[in-house]
Amino acid sequence: MAKDMTLWWASGSPPCWRVLIALEEKNLQGYNQKLLSFQKGEHKSKEVTDVNPRGQLPAFKYGDIVINESYGACFFLESKFKSQGTKLIPDCAGSDNNCALIALIMQRMFEGNTLHQKIAEVIMYNWRVPENERHESAFKRLKETLTGELQLWEGYLQKTPGGFLAGENFSMADVIVFPSVAILFHMGLSEDKYPKLSEYYKKLQVRPSIKATWPPTWQETPGQEIFKDI
Amino acid sequence: MAKDMTLWWASGSPPCWRVLIALEEKNLQGYNQKLLSFQKGEHKSKEVTDVNPRGQLPAFKYGDIVINESYGACFFLESKFKSQGTKLIPDCAGSDNNCALIALIMQRMFEGNTLHQKIAEVIMYNWRVPENERHESAFKRLKETLTGELQLWEGYLQKTPGGFLAGENFSMADVIVFPSVAILFHMGLSEDKYPKLSEYYKKLQVRPSIKATWPPTWQETPGQEIFKDI
């Protein structure tokens, strides 16, 4: 199965990392992969745009099937390999307990998109906004918005015993959200200000699927301290 | 079942509309609902923040289960009521045809989030960005980005025979993306420039789930022509 799969990815990109973690959790090691560089513009190469016309990473193929959106690829892998590896989303029909759990997993997964966007807006501000359109006040507001967002997540982890985002078991919510939490700490987020997020980060860091997919560039270069005043 | 559900929503909001359509498609008519007004700030009321601490709409409860994220609520309803009403996501295990279809549904659903964001950035620019930080060049760039995005979707519909986003059957991709397409035409998008999107809009407009949930405020007030030069 895994031999029919190819993933084009970039180191440290949360959307790419989600798919890497999902592949590990579903025991799909042995897939083909190509590590590309955003800095070198390799995501805009013909090889990538042939698979993903948006020229974005990840790009993912399974046989003739193309599924490039990271949420979609993760859902697809769970759906196709339901009974293989870690069960990332439980079945709902029939059991009310599972239904509550599915709802919590979904709620956190999709809130994870808001978290990711707010992180990306801060990281990318100077890169996306031309110099003559930049305002210190706008950048400050983005950082304040992110602070409010992180306080929400700190609160979620306080209220959810078990150490994972949806309770006692690793789930799709962790697949999706962990890479965003990791990039925050990699780029200087204070462990003292966010003790629950920090505990979560350390707990998951040693999970085999996450160790196996740790961004290779992070081992060479320390991150810029973008989030130290968040 | 439906009597245990409550939806707080606002007229014309694509995330709210998605959940309204999903509820219709899953034959869950009879749920409790409360139509609120963003203009009056009702999404920040205690009634809403008790359910959705983000103070956003939709807010959705099913018994004690809370699932406010629109993608999550739609997935949850499909998962819980799998064999009731329209099958919005086919089962994958075992059948390769269905797997290709699921992948396409997922791909379009999650690209729908990018479409929604690009639409929202144009609509909200003057509302979100303080006057002293606004730049004509920035607004123009947002509109150009949206133009490129719409050309992608026009192309998808050209290449996908059957009239729906994932082919011959209405699916979760349509539940998620249709409200974004509708808001574009409601706010002046040219039918001549985007003939396939326009055809899609007209085809789905008469579908019972969509007719039943058409934004009530749209019937009273014509939309501002924000997208006429896109």
PDB file of C-alpha atoms in Angstrom, chain A:
ATOM      1  CA  MET A   1       0.000   0.000   0.000  1.00  0.00           C
ATOM      2  CA  ALA A   2       2.550   2.543   1.193  1.00  0.00           C
ATOM      3  CA  LYS A   3       4.674   1.954  -1.917  1.00  0.00           C
ATOM      4  CA  ASP A   4       1.853   3.471  -4.017  1.00  0.00           C
ATOM      5  CA  MET A   5       2.021   6.715  -2.030  1.00  0.00           C
ATOM      6  CA  THR A   6       4.139   9.790  -2.630  1.00  0.00           C
ATOM      7  CA  LEU A   7       4.382  12.821  -0.386  1.00  0.00           C
ATOM      8  CA  TRP A   8       6.090  16.056  -1.395  1.00  0.00           C
ATOM      9  CA  TRP A   9       6.798  18.067   1.738  1.00  0.00           C
ATOM     10  CA  ALA A  10       8.868  20.800   3.378  1.00  0.00           C
ATOM     11  CA  SER A  11      10.570  20.714   6.755  1.00  0.00           C
ATOM     12  CA  GLY A  12       8.795  22.596   9.550  1.00  0.00           C
ATOM     13  CA  SER A  13       5.566  23.291   7.634  1.00  0.00           C
ATOM     14  CA  PRO A  14       2.669  22.369   9.965  1.00  0.00           C
ATOM     15  CA  PRO A  15       0.372  21.220   7.124  1.00  0.00           C
ATOM     16  CA  CYS A  16       3.100  18.880   5.805  1.00  0.00           C
ATOM     17  CA  TRP A  17       3.961  17.629   9.268  1.00  0.00           C
ATOM     18  CA  ARG A  18       0.314  16.658   9.917  1.00  0.00           C
ATOM     19  CA  VAL A  19       0.380  14.267   6.962  1.00  0.00           C
ATOM     20  CA  LEU A  20       3.764  12.845   8.002  1.00  0.00           C
ATOM     21  CA  ILE A  21       2.391  12.105  11.490  1.00  0.00           C
ATOM     22  CA  ALA A  22      -0.824  10.568  10.116  1.00  0.00           C
ATOM     23  CA  LEU A  23       1.191   8.267   7.824  1.00  0.00           C
ATOM     24  CA  GLU A  24       3.275   7.065  10.795  1.00  0.00           C
ATOM     25  CA  GLU A  25       0.242   6.559  13.033  1.00  0.00           C
ATOM     26  CA  LYS A  26      -1.495   4.514  10.340  1.00  0.00           C
ATOM     27  CA  ASN A  27       1.642   2.316   9.978  1.00  0.00           C
ATOM     28  CA  LEU A  28       2.241   3.422   6.410  1.00  0.00           C
ATOM     29  CA  GLN A  29       6.015   3.682   6.622  1.00  0.00           C
ATOM     30  CA  GLY A  30       7.771   2.994   3.349  1.00  0.00           C
ATOM     31  CA  TYR A  31       5.877   5.575   1.277  1.00  0.00           C
ATOM     32  CA  ASN A  32       7.825   7.589  -1.289  1.00  0.00           C
ATOM     33  CA  GLN A  33       8.729  11.057  -0.200  1.00  0.00           C
ATOM     34  CA  LYS A  34      10.474  14.105  -1.494  1.00  0.00           C
ATOM     35  CA  LEU A  35      11.720  16.786   0.866  1.00  0.00           C
ATOM     36  CA  LEU A  36      11.602  20.174  -0.883  1.00  0.00           C
ATOM     37  CA  SER A  37      12.669  23.685   0.048  1.00  0.00           C
ATOM     38  CA  PHE A  38      10.312  26.690   0.148  1.00  0.00           C
ATOM     39  CA  GLN A  39      13.396  28.943   0.191  1.00  0.00           C
ATOM     40  CA  LYS A  40      14.532  27.525  -3.139  1.00  0.00           C
ATOM     41  CA  GLY A  41      10.974  27.850  -4.510  1.00  0.00           C
ATOM     42  CA  GLU A  42      10.761  24.119  -5.130  1.00  0.00           C
ATOM     43  CA  HIS A  43       7.026  24.119  -4.239  1.00  0.00           C
ATOM     44  CA  LYS A  44       6.461  26.032  -7.485  1.00  0.00           C
ATOM     45  CA  SER A  45       8.292  23.427  -9.614  1.00  0.00           C
ATOM     46  CA  LYS A  46       6.457  21.595 -12.385  1.00  0.00           C
ATOM     47  CA  GLU A  47       6.811  18.353 -10.446  1.00  0.00           C
ATOM     48  CA  VAL A  48       4.687  19.845  -7.661  1.00  0.00           C
ATOM     49  CA  THR A  49       2.210  21.867  -9.721  1.00  0.00           C
ATOM     50  CA  ASP A  50       1.464  18.755 -11.804  1.00  0.00           C
ATOM     51  CA  VAL A  51       0.073  17.243  -8.587  1.00  0.00           C
ATOM     52  CA  ASN A  52      -0.997  20.387  -6.731  1.00  0.00           C
ATOM     53  CA  PRO A  53      -1.941  23.220  -9.121  1.00  0.00           C
ATOM     54  CA  ARG A  54      -1.826  25.643  -6.173  1.00  0.00           C
ATOM     55  CA  GLY A  55       1.942  25.127  -5.987  1.00  0.00           C
ATOM     56  CA  GLN A  56       1.726  24.392  -2.285  1.00  0.00           C
ATOM     57  CA  LEU A  57       3.022  21.696   0.010  1.00  0.00           C
ATOM     58  CA  PRO A  58       2.052  19.093   0.999  1.00  0.00           C
ATOM     59  CA  ALA A  59       1.254  17.425  -2.286  1.00  0.00           C
ATOM     60  CA  PHE A  60       0.110  13.846  -1.879  1.00  0.00           C
ATOM     61  CA  LYS A  61      -0.696  11.042  -4.274  1.00  0.00           C
ATOM     62  CA  TYR A  62      -1.969   7.549  -3.624  1.00  0.00           C
ATOM     63  CA  GLY A  63      -2.016   5.641  -6.885  1.00  0.00           C
ATOM     64  CA  ASP A  64      -4.022   7.928  -9.178  1.00  0.00           C
ATOM     65  CA  ILE A  65      -5.745   9.649  -6.264  1.00  0.00           C
ATOM     66  CA  VAL A  66      -4.581  13.160  -5.419  1.00  0.00           C
ATOM     67  CA  ILE A  67      -5.340  14.732  -2.067  1.00  0.00           C
ATOM     68  CA  ASN A  68      -3.213  17.744  -1.284  1.00  0.00           C
ATOM     69  CA  GLU A  69      -5.127  19.526   1.462  1.00  0.00           C
ATOM     70  CA  SER A  70      -3.580  18.410   4.748  1.00  0.00           C
ATOM     71  CA  TYR A  71      -6.881  18.010   6.615  1.00  0.00           C
ATOM     72  CA  GLY A  72      -8.266  16.083   3.660  1.00  0.00           C
ATOM     73  CA  ALA A  73      -5.203  13.813   3.401  1.00  0.00           C
ATOM     74  CA  CYS A  74      -5.403  12.999   7.117  1.00  0.00           C
ATOM     75  CA  PHE A  75      -9.147  12.238   6.919  1.00  0.00           C
ATOM     76  CA  PHE A  76      -8.578  10.193   3.791  1.00  0.00           C
ATOM     77  CA  LEU A  77      -5.869   8.061   5.417  1.00  0.00           C
ATOM     78  CA  GLU A  78      -8.068   7.470   8.467  1.00  0.00           C
ATOM     79  CA  SER A  79     -11.017   6.535   6.277  1.00  0.00           C
ATOM     80  CA  LYS A  80      -9.055   4.223   3.964  1.00  0.00           C
ATOM     81  CA  PHE A  81      -7.011   2.554   6.728  1.00  0.00           C
ATOM     82  CA  LYS A  82      -9.646   2.642   9.449  1.00  0.00           C
ATOM     83  CA  SER A  83      -8.581  -0.538  11.195  1.00  0.00           C
ATOM     84  CA  GLN A  84      -4.814  -0.125  10.681  1.00  0.00           C
ATOM     85  CA  GLY A  85      -2.512   1.563  13.206  1.00  0.00           C
ATOM     86  CA  THR A  86      -3.884   4.158  15.614  1.00  0.00           C
ATOM     87  CA  LYS A  87      -7.642   4.806  15.474  1.00  0.00           C
ATOM     88  CA  LEU A  88      -7.562   8.577  15.051  1.00  0.00           C
ATOM     89  CA  ILE A  89     -11.334   9.158  14.908  1.00  0.00           C
ATOM     90  CA  PRO A  90     -13.643   6.699  16.693  1.00  0.00           C
ATOM     91  CA  ASP A  91     -16.856   5.412  15.140  1.00  0.00           C
ATOM     92  CA  CYS A  92     -19.915   7.225  16.349  1.00  0.00           C
ATOM     93  CA  ALA A  93     -23.029   5.325  15.322  1.00  0.00           C
ATOM     94  CA  GLY A  94     -24.586   3.579  18.276  1.00  0.00           C
ATOM     95  CA  SER A  95     -22.437   4.828  21.121  1.00  0.00           C
ATOM     96  CA  ASP A  96     -23.129   8.149  22.770  1.00  0.00           C
ATOM     97  CA  ASN A  97     -19.733   8.224  24.488  1.00  0.00           C
ATOM     98  CA  ASN A  98     -17.964   7.957  21.193  1.00  0.00           C
ATOM     99  CA  CYS A  99     -20.204  10.655  19.751  1.00  0.00           C
ATOM    100  CA  ALA A 100     -19.153  13.116  22.435  1.00  0.00           C
ATOM    101  CA  LEU A 101     -15.534  12.189  21.777  1.00  0.00           C
ATOM    102  CA  ILE A 102     -15.868  12.630  18.002  1.00  0.00           C
ATOM    103  CA  ALA A 103     -17.451  16.027  18.561  1.00  0.00           C
ATOM    104  CA  LEU A 104     -14.551  17.113  20.778  1.00  0.00           C
ATOM    105  CA  ILE A 105     -11.970  15.821  18.302  1.00  0.00           C
ATOM    106  CA  MET A 106     -13.703  17.693  15.459  1.00  0.00           C
ATOM    107  CA  GLN A 107     -14.101  20.861  17.494  1.00  0.00           C
ATOM    108  CA  ARG A 108     -10.373  20.975  18.353  1.00  0.00           C
ATOM    109  CA  MET A 109      -9.253  19.917  14.852  1.00  0.00           C
ATOM    110  CA  PHE A 110     -11.072  22.772  13.203  1.00  0.00           C
ATOM    111  CA  GLU A 111     -10.212  25.311  15.853  1.00  0.00           C
ATOM    112  CA  GLY A 112      -6.673  24.174  15.015  1.00  0.00           C
ATOM    113  CA  ASN A 113      -7.092  25.883  11.682  1.00  0.00           C
ATOM    114  CA  THR A 114      -7.724  29.212  13.397  1.00  0.00           C
ATOM    115  CA  LEU A 115      -4.671  28.659  15.602  1.00  0.00           C
ATOM    116  CA  HIS A 116      -2.560  27.861  12.551  1.00  0.00           C
ATOM    117  CA  GLN A 117      -3.737  30.954  10.704  1.00  0.00           C
ATOM    118  CA  LYS A 118      -3.005  33.258  13.597  1.00  0.00           C
ATOM    119  CA  ILE A 119       0.501  31.804  13.945  1.00  0.00           C
ATOM    120  CA  ALA A 120       1.101  32.111  10.201  1.00  0.00           C
ATOM    121  CA  GLU A 121      -0.052  35.741  10.155  1.00  0.00           C
ATOM    122  CA  VAL A 122       2.591  36.669  12.716  1.00  0.00           C
ATOM    123  CA  ILE A 123       5.393  34.621  11.113  1.00  0.00           C
ATOM    124  CA  MET A 124       4.582  35.841   7.611  1.00  0.00           C
ATOM    125  CA  TYR A 125       3.780  39.507   8.283  1.00  0.00           C
ATOM    126  CA  ASN A 126       7.094  40.919   7.068  1.00  0.00           C
ATOM    127  CA  TRP A 127       7.240  38.468   4.243  1.00  0.00           C
ATOM    128  CA  ARG A 128       3.672  38.884   2.945  1.00  0.00           C
ATOM    129  CA  VAL A 129       3.082  42.600   3.466  1.00  0.00           C
ATOM    130  CA  PRO A 130       5.112  44.984   1.272  1.00  0.00           C
ATOM    131  CA  GLU A 131       7.286  47.387   3.284  1.00  0.00           C
ATOM    132  CA  ASN A 132       5.267  50.505   2.421  1.00  0.00           C
ATOM    133  CA  GLU A 133       2.068  48.856   3.732  1.00  0.00           C
ATOM    134  CA  ARG A 134       3.487  47.669   7.063  1.00  0.00           C
ATOM    135  CA  HIS A 135       2.301  49.198  10.339  1.00  0.00           C
ATOM    136  CA  GLU A 136       3.711  48.524  13.793  1.00  0.00           C
ATOM    137  CA  SER A 137       0.119  48.774  15.101  1.00  0.00           C
ATOM    138  CA  ALA A 138      -1.087  46.042  12.732  1.00  0.00           C
ATOM    139  CA  PHE A 139       1.750  43.691  13.697  1.00  0.00           C
ATOM    140  CA  LYS A 140       1.096  44.363  17.385  1.00  0.00           C
ATOM    141  CA  ARG A 141      -2.597  43.555  16.899  1.00  0.00           C
ATOM    142  CA  LEU A 142      -1.756  40.232  15.209  1.00  0.00           C
ATOM    143  CA  LYS A 143       0.454  39.311  18.164  1.00  0.00           C
ATOM    144  CA  GLU A 144      -2.258  40.269  20.656  1.00  0.00           C
ATOM    145  CA  THR A 145      -4.795  38.192  18.745  1.00  0.00           C
ATOM    146  CA  LEU A 146      -2.429  35.227  18.911  1.00  0.00           C
ATOM    147  CA  THR A 147      -1.960  35.752  22.661  1.00  0.00           C
ATOM    148  CA  GLY A 148      -5.750  35.529  23.152  1.00  0.00           C
ATOM    149  CA  GLU A 149      -5.852  32.399  21.015  1.00  0.00           C
ATOM    150  CA  LEU A 150      -3.100  30.698  23.018  1.00  0.00           C
ATOM    151  CA  GLN A 151      -4.881  31.494  26.269  1.00  0.00           C
ATOM    152  CA  LEU A 152      -7.916  29.621  24.921  1.00  0.00           C
ATOM    153  CA  TRP A 153      -5.787  26.527  24.178  1.00  0.00           C
ATOM    154  CA  GLU A 154      -4.024  26.752  27.550  1.00  0.00           C
ATOM    155  CA  GLY A 155      -7.523  26.695  29.077  1.00  0.00           C
ATOM    156  CA  TYR A 156      -8.635  23.729  26.974  1.00  0.00           C
ATOM    157  CA  LEU A 157      -5.685  21.671  28.195  1.00  0.00           C
ATOM    158  CA  GLN A 158      -6.422  22.636  31.799  1.00  0.00           C
ATOM    159  CA  LYS A 159      -9.983  21.399  31.426  1.00  0.00           C
ATOM    160  CA  THR A 160      -9.254  18.192  29.473  1.00  0.00           C
ATOM    161  CA  PRO A 161      -7.605  15.621  31.716  1.00  0.00           C
ATOM    162  CA  GLY A 162      -5.549  12.928  30.028  1.00  0.00           C
ATOM    163  CA  GLY A 163      -2.824  14.973  28.401  1.00  0.00           C
ATOM    164  CA  PHE A 164      -4.086  14.868  24.838  1.00  0.00           C
ATOM    165  CA  LEU A 165      -6.301  17.467  23.183  1.00  0.00           C
ATOM    166  CA  ALA A 166      -9.380  15.262  23.279  1.00  0.00           C
ATOM    167  CA  GLY A 167      -8.656  13.473  26.554  1.00  0.00           C
ATOM    168  CA  GLU A 168      -6.902  10.232  27.296  1.00  0.00           C
ATOM    169  CA  ASN A 169      -6.017   9.092  23.824  1.00  0.00           C
ATOM    170  CA  PHE A 170      -3.990  10.497  20.984  1.00  0.00           C
ATOM    171  CA  SER A 171      -6.427  11.466  18.216  1.00  0.00           C
ATOM    172  CA  MET A 172      -6.745  13.324  14.939  1.00  0.00           C
ATOM    173  CA  ALA A 173      -6.929  16.545  16.951  1.00  0.00           C
ATOM    174  CA  ASP A 174      -3.319  15.968  18.033  1.00  0.00           C
ATOM    175  CA  VAL A 175      -2.217  15.042  14.512  1.00  0.00           C
ATOM    176  CA  ILE A 176      -3.559  18.376  13.279  1.00  0.00           C
ATOM    177  CA  VAL A 177      -2.706  20.719  16.148  1.00  0.00           C
ATOM    178  CA  PHE A 178       0.618  19.416  17.520  1.00  0.00           C
ATOM    179  CA  PRO A 179       2.733  20.843  14.663  1.00  0.00           C
ATOM    180  CA  SER A 180       1.337  24.322  15.398  1.00  0.00           C
ATOM    181  CA  VAL A 181       2.171  24.000  19.093  1.00  0.00           C
ATOM    182  CA  ALA A 182       5.658  22.778  18.198  1.00  0.00           C
ATOM    183  CA  ILE A 183       6.406  25.717  15.909  1.00  0.00           C
ATOM    184  CA  LEU A 184       5.415  28.128  18.692  1.00  0.00           C
ATOM    185  CA  PHE A 185       7.949  26.665  21.133  1.00  0.00           C
ATOM    186  CA  HIS A 186      10.564  26.229  18.416  1.00  0.00           C
ATOM    187  CA  MET A 187      10.244  29.956  17.785  1.00  0.00           C
ATOM    188  CA  GLY A 188      10.585  31.127  21.352  1.00  0.00           C
ATOM    189  CA  LEU A 189       7.192  30.803  23.088  1.00  0.00           C
ATOM    190  CA  SER A 190       7.625  31.039  26.868  1.00  0.00           C
ATOM    191  CA  GLU A 191       7.201  27.730  28.688  1.00  0.00           C
ATOM    192  CA  ASP A 192       6.485  29.644  31.912  1.00  0.00           C
ATOM    193  CA  LYS A 193       3.609  31.662  30.455  1.00  0.00           C
ATOM    194  CA  TYR A 194       1.955  28.589  28.901  1.00  0.00           C
ATOM    195  CA  PRO A 195       2.653  25.692  31.287  1.00  0.00           C
ATOM    196  CA  LYS A 196      -0.088  23.385  29.973  1.00  0.00           C
ATOM    197  CA  LEU A 197       0.842  23.907  26.337  1.00  0.00           C
ATOM    198  CA  SER A 198       4.484  23.326  27.312  1.00  0.00           C
ATOM    199  CA  GLU A 199       3.605  20.093  29.120  1.00  0.00           C
ATOM    200  CA  TYR A 200       1.637  18.954  26.072  1.00  0.00           C
ATOM    201  CA  TYR A 201       4.558  19.823  23.799  1.00  0.00           C
ATOM    202  CA  LYS A 202       7.007  17.802  25.905  1.00  0.00           C
ATOM    203  CA  LYS A 203       4.677  14.843  26.267  1.00  0.00           C
ATOM    204  CA  LEU A 204       4.107  14.491  22.533  1.00  0.00           C
ATOM    205  CA  GLN A 205       7.694  15.224  21.523  1.00  0.00           C
ATOM    206  CA  VAL A 206       8.714  11.696  22.498  1.00  0.00           C
ATOM    207  CA  ARG A 207       5.839   9.915  20.758  1.00  0.00           C
ATOM    208  CA  PRO A 208       7.328   7.654  18.050  1.00  0.00           C
ATOM    209  CA  SER A 209       5.290   9.172  15.166  1.00  0.00           C
ATOM    210  CA  ILE A 210       6.432  12.637  16.154  1.00  0.00           C
ATOM    211  CA  LYS A 211      10.075  11.763  16.835  1.00  0.00           C
ATOM    212  CA  ALA A 212      10.245  10.010  13.461  1.00  0.00           C
ATOM    213  CA  THR A 213       8.948  13.078  11.631  1.00  0.00           C
ATOM    214  CA  TRP A 214      10.671  15.885  13.568  1.00  0.00           C
ATOM    215  CA  PRO A 215      11.555  18.652  11.071  1.00  0.00           C
ATOM    216  CA  PRO A 216      15.124  17.908   9.947  1.00  0.00           C
ATOM    217  CA  THR A 217      15.977  21.609   9.554  1.00  0.00           C
ATOM    218  CA  TRP A 218      15.055  22.261  13.189  1.00  0.00           C
ATOM    219  CA  GLN A 219      17.879  20.038  14.330  1.00  0.00           C
ATOM    220  CA  GLU A 220      20.437  22.141  12.454  1.00  0.00           C
ATOM    221  CA  THR A 221      19.155  25.676  13.048  1.00  0.00           C
ATOM    222  CA  PRO A 222      17.587  27.228  16.139  1.00  0.00           C
ATOM    223  CA  GLY A 223      14.315  29.055  15.369  1.00  0.00           C
ATOM    224  CA  GLN A 224      14.036  32.837  15.295  1.00  0.00           C
ATOM    225  CA  GLU A 225      12.547  34.006  18.588  1.00  0.00           C
ATOM    226  CA  ILE A 226       9.378  35.376  16.988  1.00  0.00           C
ATOM    227  CA  PHE A 227       6.998  34.325  19.770  1.00  0.00           C
ATOM    228  CA  LYS A 228       8.999  35.220  22.859  1.00  0.00           C
ATOM    229  CA  ASP A 229       6.764  38.211  23.754  1.00  0.00           C
ATOM    230  CA  ILE A 230       3.441  36.451  23.026  1.00  0.00           C
TER     231      ILE A 230
END
